Amino acid sequence: MDAVLYPVNDFGPVMKGLAIGGLGIFHVFTAHFAIGGGMLLCYFQWLAMTGRSKSARAFLDGYFRYLVLISFVTGALTGVAMWFTSIQVSPVTIGLMIDEFHWLWAVEWTFFCLEVVAGYAAFKYGPQLTDRARLALLVLYSFAAWMSLFWINGILSFQLTPGAWLESRSLWDAFFNPTFLPSLFYRTVAALVVAALVAMVLINLAPTFTREEREELVHRAAWLMAPMALMPVLGVWFIAAMPPDSREWIMGGSIAMTIMLNIAIGASALVGGYALFGLIRKQLYINGATATVLCILAFAATAGGEFVREGVRKPYTLRELLYSNAVRPEQVAALREHGLTEIDPYPLRDEDKLPKLNGRPHPHLLTGALVFRQQCSVCHTTAGVNALPGLTRGWDAEMERQNFAKLQQLKPFMPPFAGTPAELESLVQFVEWWEKGRPDTWPDAAADPTEYADRLARIRRWLDEAGPHPALVRAARSDAKGGR
Amino acid sequence: MDAPFPFGLPLPTAFYLTVYVVTLVLHVVFMNYVLAGTAALAAAYLRPGNRGTGESTAILKEWMPFMLSGAITAGVAPLLFLQILYKREYYTANLLLFNRWMAILPVLIFGFYALYLLKSRWLTRRTGCIAAAVAVVPILSVAFTGYSWTENHLLSVRSPAFWGEFYGTRAQVYHDPQLLPRLLVWAVGSVPTLVLVLAWQHWYRGTGRPASLARVAGTGLVLVTAATAWYYLATDDTTRQAFVSPLAAPYFAAACLGLLVQSVGWGWVSLSPALDGRKLLVPSLGLVLTVGGMTVCREAVRIAALGPERFESLFPGHAEAFGKGGLFVFLGFFAVNAALIVLVFWLVRHHSVTKPGPSHNPHGTPET
């Protein structure tokens, strides 16, 4: 079996997905602020230089300072942090993405460079420049920021909808994939909304503006939220472009994802409703507290949306290319024959905490722990969030054997088990040991060789019945057969 | 590997190594400015009675956030190509160092905000002790980041068997006899880069004292020579041989020649009462030779540490990545965005509504 195995870190009670998801949500929010903020600055500069707003110029510098302090520092570094965290969570996934898209990431880098230079130049020298020159710098900054979204959006949306790339292996099929456009437009609108809401907070915080000036600035900023009217259409477009099984998860198939989607929709509806009817149609004023609440709602919408975007890829990290646990679909059949625990070069760190059998660490629990580390730990913990022993509580050992062997049939968002029957049995022993409170002694699962051989034969039969393919491919094949 | 870098290597490997080295050199220039510059800022604030009011300190304070931003942005490209070239090695080192490695990110955020705090009016109203404490934060965070990178790099070239043992120990700190001397070469090597960039900034503003700048640069050059000698003595035979191998020997010679050119150039610069752009070109040429040469030597040391068999096993991965599209799109956008960056400088230079200050007379033309 030809495989590169990486060391796996234990995140304790925190699910790895939560670590990268939490950071991702924060980064996306700050990145949206940077992108929308650039557009807002262009708009306010235009208002100032054409004489349409007297207060716009005064507001520009203060807003820009916050943009620089947040997006140039925290935004930039959380971007790097996303990269590093991706390596910590799934080095195989990020490695494959780098191989496929490195030149497009390099293109994005050229826009980062333009964004930093134009942004700092506009911030530092803007007040000394002619209006046209300052607007030109702001347009360059804003364009570069949006183009960085353009490039990363294609790469991220590929993870869910690789589309024609699966057949053609063409970079452009991968990049301009089915969810590229709805995702790009949706994120652009979201960026404008975040920028406008932050502007409303800052307008209220600025001590130098009169009430009239604040009202005028708030209503100007509110116009950036007008494209929110398109969000339902863009959302439906995105959902329609998703793979059918992914769509099922958010339509009730996975309760967690359905709830998160509803949080995103509800929060967006509240923000959009206030913006479109309150601020734009009724010309209401918004104070700092309300603007802050709307900002928090926008953050919740971002969180819900990003959670759904990450979650609907299950059981893959790269659809039809790589499962969440870094096993490739085409490797499953071979792994069921040879397993991976034998060639794992990294020892078990908590070996000394396992019960002993014949004076050595219990061999089944040791193997089970290695299987858990390789195949389960990316999404599950042993005693924290989404803990596997918690999820299987109430199942007896035989149920666990059958359910693990037919995992993709039990829960279609789970990948098929990718190990030998002996490894699966060891995983069952390991989960049982955790369920029973990790006692100091644990019986030998193979004490009766005949019964043990029968058990492995049953597991082999269940594995064969489920097959090495994910449930969604099996469903598609059944449909095709039915059609014929 | 019997020919000078990058010849004698398969085309994909040679290509990715070249773009890696070129982009790394760009990152190193920013990084050196930040490393030595934050140290200079801390020294300025720690000196009794000094609140960072000198000319050079003012420039450093003004430019350091941008330069740190530049260092981070410029670091993205070599980081990208590093993952193509040495994926397994780099990822494994990241994973082994885990939290310790990830700590560079919050630490850098602290350092970044401390740089903004140094520029703030708030700090001018605080006591000297508070100002000094704030001034020390950036150098500590940058030094920690540099230490972590060196540690990560050295761990990445260890054998897979060692990685397994290291993982089993649960350690998140790796020590290697080469670590400190290697780090010292980087640290003191950053001084001549800082002084040169600072000299150009002074030249642009029409300020700066050539003799004093040359003295600091000269000290940096002496220190980097001494640190390199220590590194040479402290390291193993494989590393020593790498410097004089056919792959790196011409570049090592170029780096040494660069040190000489810098020394002569700074001596020439110091003779003038004011900074002269033409004279500054000489140490600039020397610096390019030294930084470029040493960056290639660094790569040769890595390749030697991996050994020919392990290095050659990476070639198929490079060839596979080379077959993916997008290179010409990158080159196109690189050219367009480079031109737009030039446009930014042009706009700032030629579309100012305020008259340049009396010191802003870089080319010696009469003030109007």
Short mmCIF file of N, CA, C and O in Angstrom, two decimals, chain B residues 221-259:
data_model
loop_
_atom_site.label_atom_id
_atom_site.label_comp_id
_atom_site.label_asym_id
_atom_site.label_seq_id
_atom_site.Cartn_x
_atom_site.Cartn_y
_atom_site.Cartn_z
N LEU B 221 28.32 43.77 8.77
CA LEU B 221 29.08 42.88 7.87
C LEU B 221 30.13 42.08 8.64
O LEU B 221 30.34 40.89 8.38
N VAL B 222 30.76 42.73 9.62
CA VAL B 222 31.76 42.02 10.44
C VAL B 222 31.06 40.92 11.25
O VAL B 222 31.52 39.78 11.32
N LEU B 223 29.92 41.29 11.83
CA LEU B 223 29.19 40.33 12.67
C LEU B 223 28.69 39.13 11.85
O LEU B 223 28.77 37.99 12.30
N VAL B 224 28.21 39.41 10.63
CA VAL B 224 27.68 38.30 9.83
C VAL B 224 28.82 37.38 9.39
O VAL B 224 28.65 36.15 9.33
N THR B 225 29.99 37.95 9.17
CA THR B 225 31.14 37.11 8.82
C THR B 225 31.51 36.22 10.01
O THR B 225 31.76 35.01 9.85
N ALA B 226 31.51 36.82 11.20
CA ALA B 226 31.85 36.05 12.41
C ALA B 226 30.80 34.97 12.67
O ALA B 226 31.14 33.81 13.00
N ALA B 227 29.53 35.33 12.51
CA ALA B 227 28.45 34.37 12.76
C ALA B 227 28.51 33.21 11.76
O ALA B 227 28.28 32.05 12.12
N THR B 228 28.86 33.55 10.50
CA THR B 228 28.98 32.49 9.49
C THR B 228 30.12 31.54 9.84
O THR B 228 30.01 30.32 9.66
N ALA B 229 31.22 32.13 10.34
CA ALA B 229 32.35 31.28 10.74
C ALA B 229 31.94 30.34 11.88
O ALA B 229 32.29 29.15 11.88
N TRP B 230 31.18 30.85 12.84
CA TRP B 230 30.71 30.02 13.96
C TRP B 230 29.79 28.90 13.44
O TRP B 230 29.89 27.75 13.83
N TYR B 231 28.89 29.31 12.55
CA TYR B 231 27.97 28.34 11.95
C TYR B 231 28.75 27.25 11.25
O TYR B 231 28.46 26.06 11.38
N TYR B 232 29.80 27.65 10.51
CA TYR B 232 30.63 26.69 9.78
C TYR B 232 31.28 25.71 10.75
O TYR B 232 31.32 24.50 10.50
N LEU B 233 31.77 26.23 11.88
CA LEU B 233 32.44 25.37 12.85
C LEU B 233 31.44 24.47 13.60
O LEU B 233 31.75 23.33 13.93
N ALA B 234 30.26 25.02 13.87
CA ALA B 234 29.29 24.28 14.70
C ALA B 234 28.52 23.23 13.92
O ALA B 234 27.93 22.33 14.51
N THR B 235 28.53 23.35 12.60
CA THR B 235 27.67 22.46 11.83
C THR B 235 28.38 21.16 11.47
O THR B 235 29.55 20.96 11.77
N ASP B 236 27.62 20.28 10.79
CA ASP B 236 28.20 18.97 10.45
C ASP B 236 28.88 19.02 9.08
O ASP B 236 28.79 20.00 8.34
N ASP B 237 29.54 17.91 8.74
CA ASP B 237 30.28 17.85 7.48
C ASP B 237 29.37 17.99 6.27
O ASP B 237 29.74 18.61 5.27
N THR B 238 28.16 17.39 6.36
CA THR B 238 27.23 17.45 5.23
C THR B 238 26.93 18.90 4.87
O THR B 238 26.94 19.28 3.69
N THR B 239 26.69 19.71 5.88
CA THR B 239 26.38 21.12 5.64
C THR B 239 27.59 21.85 5.08
O THR B 239 27.48 22.63 4.12
N ARG B 240 28.74 21.58 5.69
CA ARG B 240 29.97 22.26 5.21
C ARG B 240 30.23 21.92 3.74
O ARG B 240 30.55 22.78 2.94
N GLN B 241 30.05 20.62 3.42
CA GLN B 241 30.30 20.19 2.03
C GLN B 241 29.31 20.84 1.06
O GLN B 241 29.65 21.09 -0.09
N ALA B 242 28.09 21.07 1.56
CA ALA B 242 27.05 21.64 0.67
C ALA B 242 27.47 23.00 0.13
O ALA B 242 27.20 23.33 -1.03
N PHE B 243 28.15 23.79 0.96
CA PHE B 243 28.55 25.14 0.53
C PHE B 243 29.55 25.10 -0.62
O PHE B 243 29.57 25.98 -1.47
N VAL B 244 30.39 24.06 -0.63
CA VAL B 244 31.43 23.99 -1.67
C VAL B 244 31.10 22.94 -2.73
O VAL B 244 31.94 22.61 -3.56
N SER B 245 29.87 22.42 -2.70
CA SER B 245 29.46 21.44 -3.71
C SER B 245 29.29 22.16 -5.05
O SER B 245 29.10 23.37 -5.08
N PRO B 246 29.34 21.40 -6.16
CA PRO B 246 29.13 22.05 -7.47
C PRO B 246 27.81 22.81 -7.54
O PRO B 246 27.71 23.84 -8.21
N LEU B 247 26.80 22.31 -6.82
CA LEU B 247 25.48 22.97 -6.83
C LEU B 247 25.56 24.40 -6.28
O LEU B 247 24.94 25.33 -6.83
N ALA B 248 26.33 24.59 -5.21
CA ALA B 248 26.28 25.88 -4.51
C ALA B 248 27.57 26.70 -4.58
O ALA B 248 27.54 27.90 -4.28
N ALA B 249 28.69 26.07 -4.95
CA ALA B 249 29.97 26.78 -4.86
C ALA B 249 29.97 28.14 -5.56
O ALA B 249 30.43 29.14 -4.96
N PRO B 250 29.45 28.25 -6.79
CA PRO B 250 29.48 29.58 -7.44
C PRO B 250 28.66 30.61 -6.66
O PRO B 250 29.01 31.79 -6.62
N TYR B 251 27.59 30.13 -6.04
CA TYR B 251 26.73 31.06 -5.30
C TYR B 251 27.36 31.45 -3.96
O TYR B 251 27.20 32.59 -3.50
N PHE B 252 28.08 30.51 -3.37
CA PHE B 252 28.80 30.84 -2.13
C PHE B 252 29.88 31.89 -2.44
O PHE B 252 30.05 32.86 -1.69
N ALA B 253 30.54 31.67 -3.58
CA ALA B 253 31.57 32.65 -4.01
C ALA B 253 30.91 34.00 -4.24
O ALA B 253 31.46 35.05 -3.84
N ALA B 254 29.73 33.98 -4.88
CA ALA B 254 29.02 35.25 -5.15
C ALA B 254 28.64 35.93 -3.84
O ALA B 254 28.75 37.16 -3.70
N ALA B 255 28.21 35.14 -2.85
CA ALA B 255 27.82 35.71 -1.55
C ALA B 255 29.03 36.35 -0.87
O ALA B 255 28.92 37.46 -0.33
N CYS B 256 30.19 35.68 -0.94
CA CYS B 256 31.40 36.24 -0.33
C CYS B 256 31.83 37.51 -1.07
O CYS B 256 32.21 38.52 -0.46
N LEU B 257 31.75 37.44 -2.41
CA LEU B 257 32.09 38.62 -3.21
C LEU B 257 31.15 39.77 -2.85
O LEU B 257 31.57 40.93 -2.74
N GLY B 258 29.88 39.43 -2.62
CA GLY B 258 28.89 40.44 -2.24
C GLY B 258 29.27 41.12 -0.94
O GLY B 258 29.12 42.35 -0.80
N LEU B 259 29.80 40.36 0.01
CA LEU B 259 30.24 40.96 1.28
C LEU B 259 31.35 41.97 1.03
O LEU B 259 31.37 43.07 1.60
#
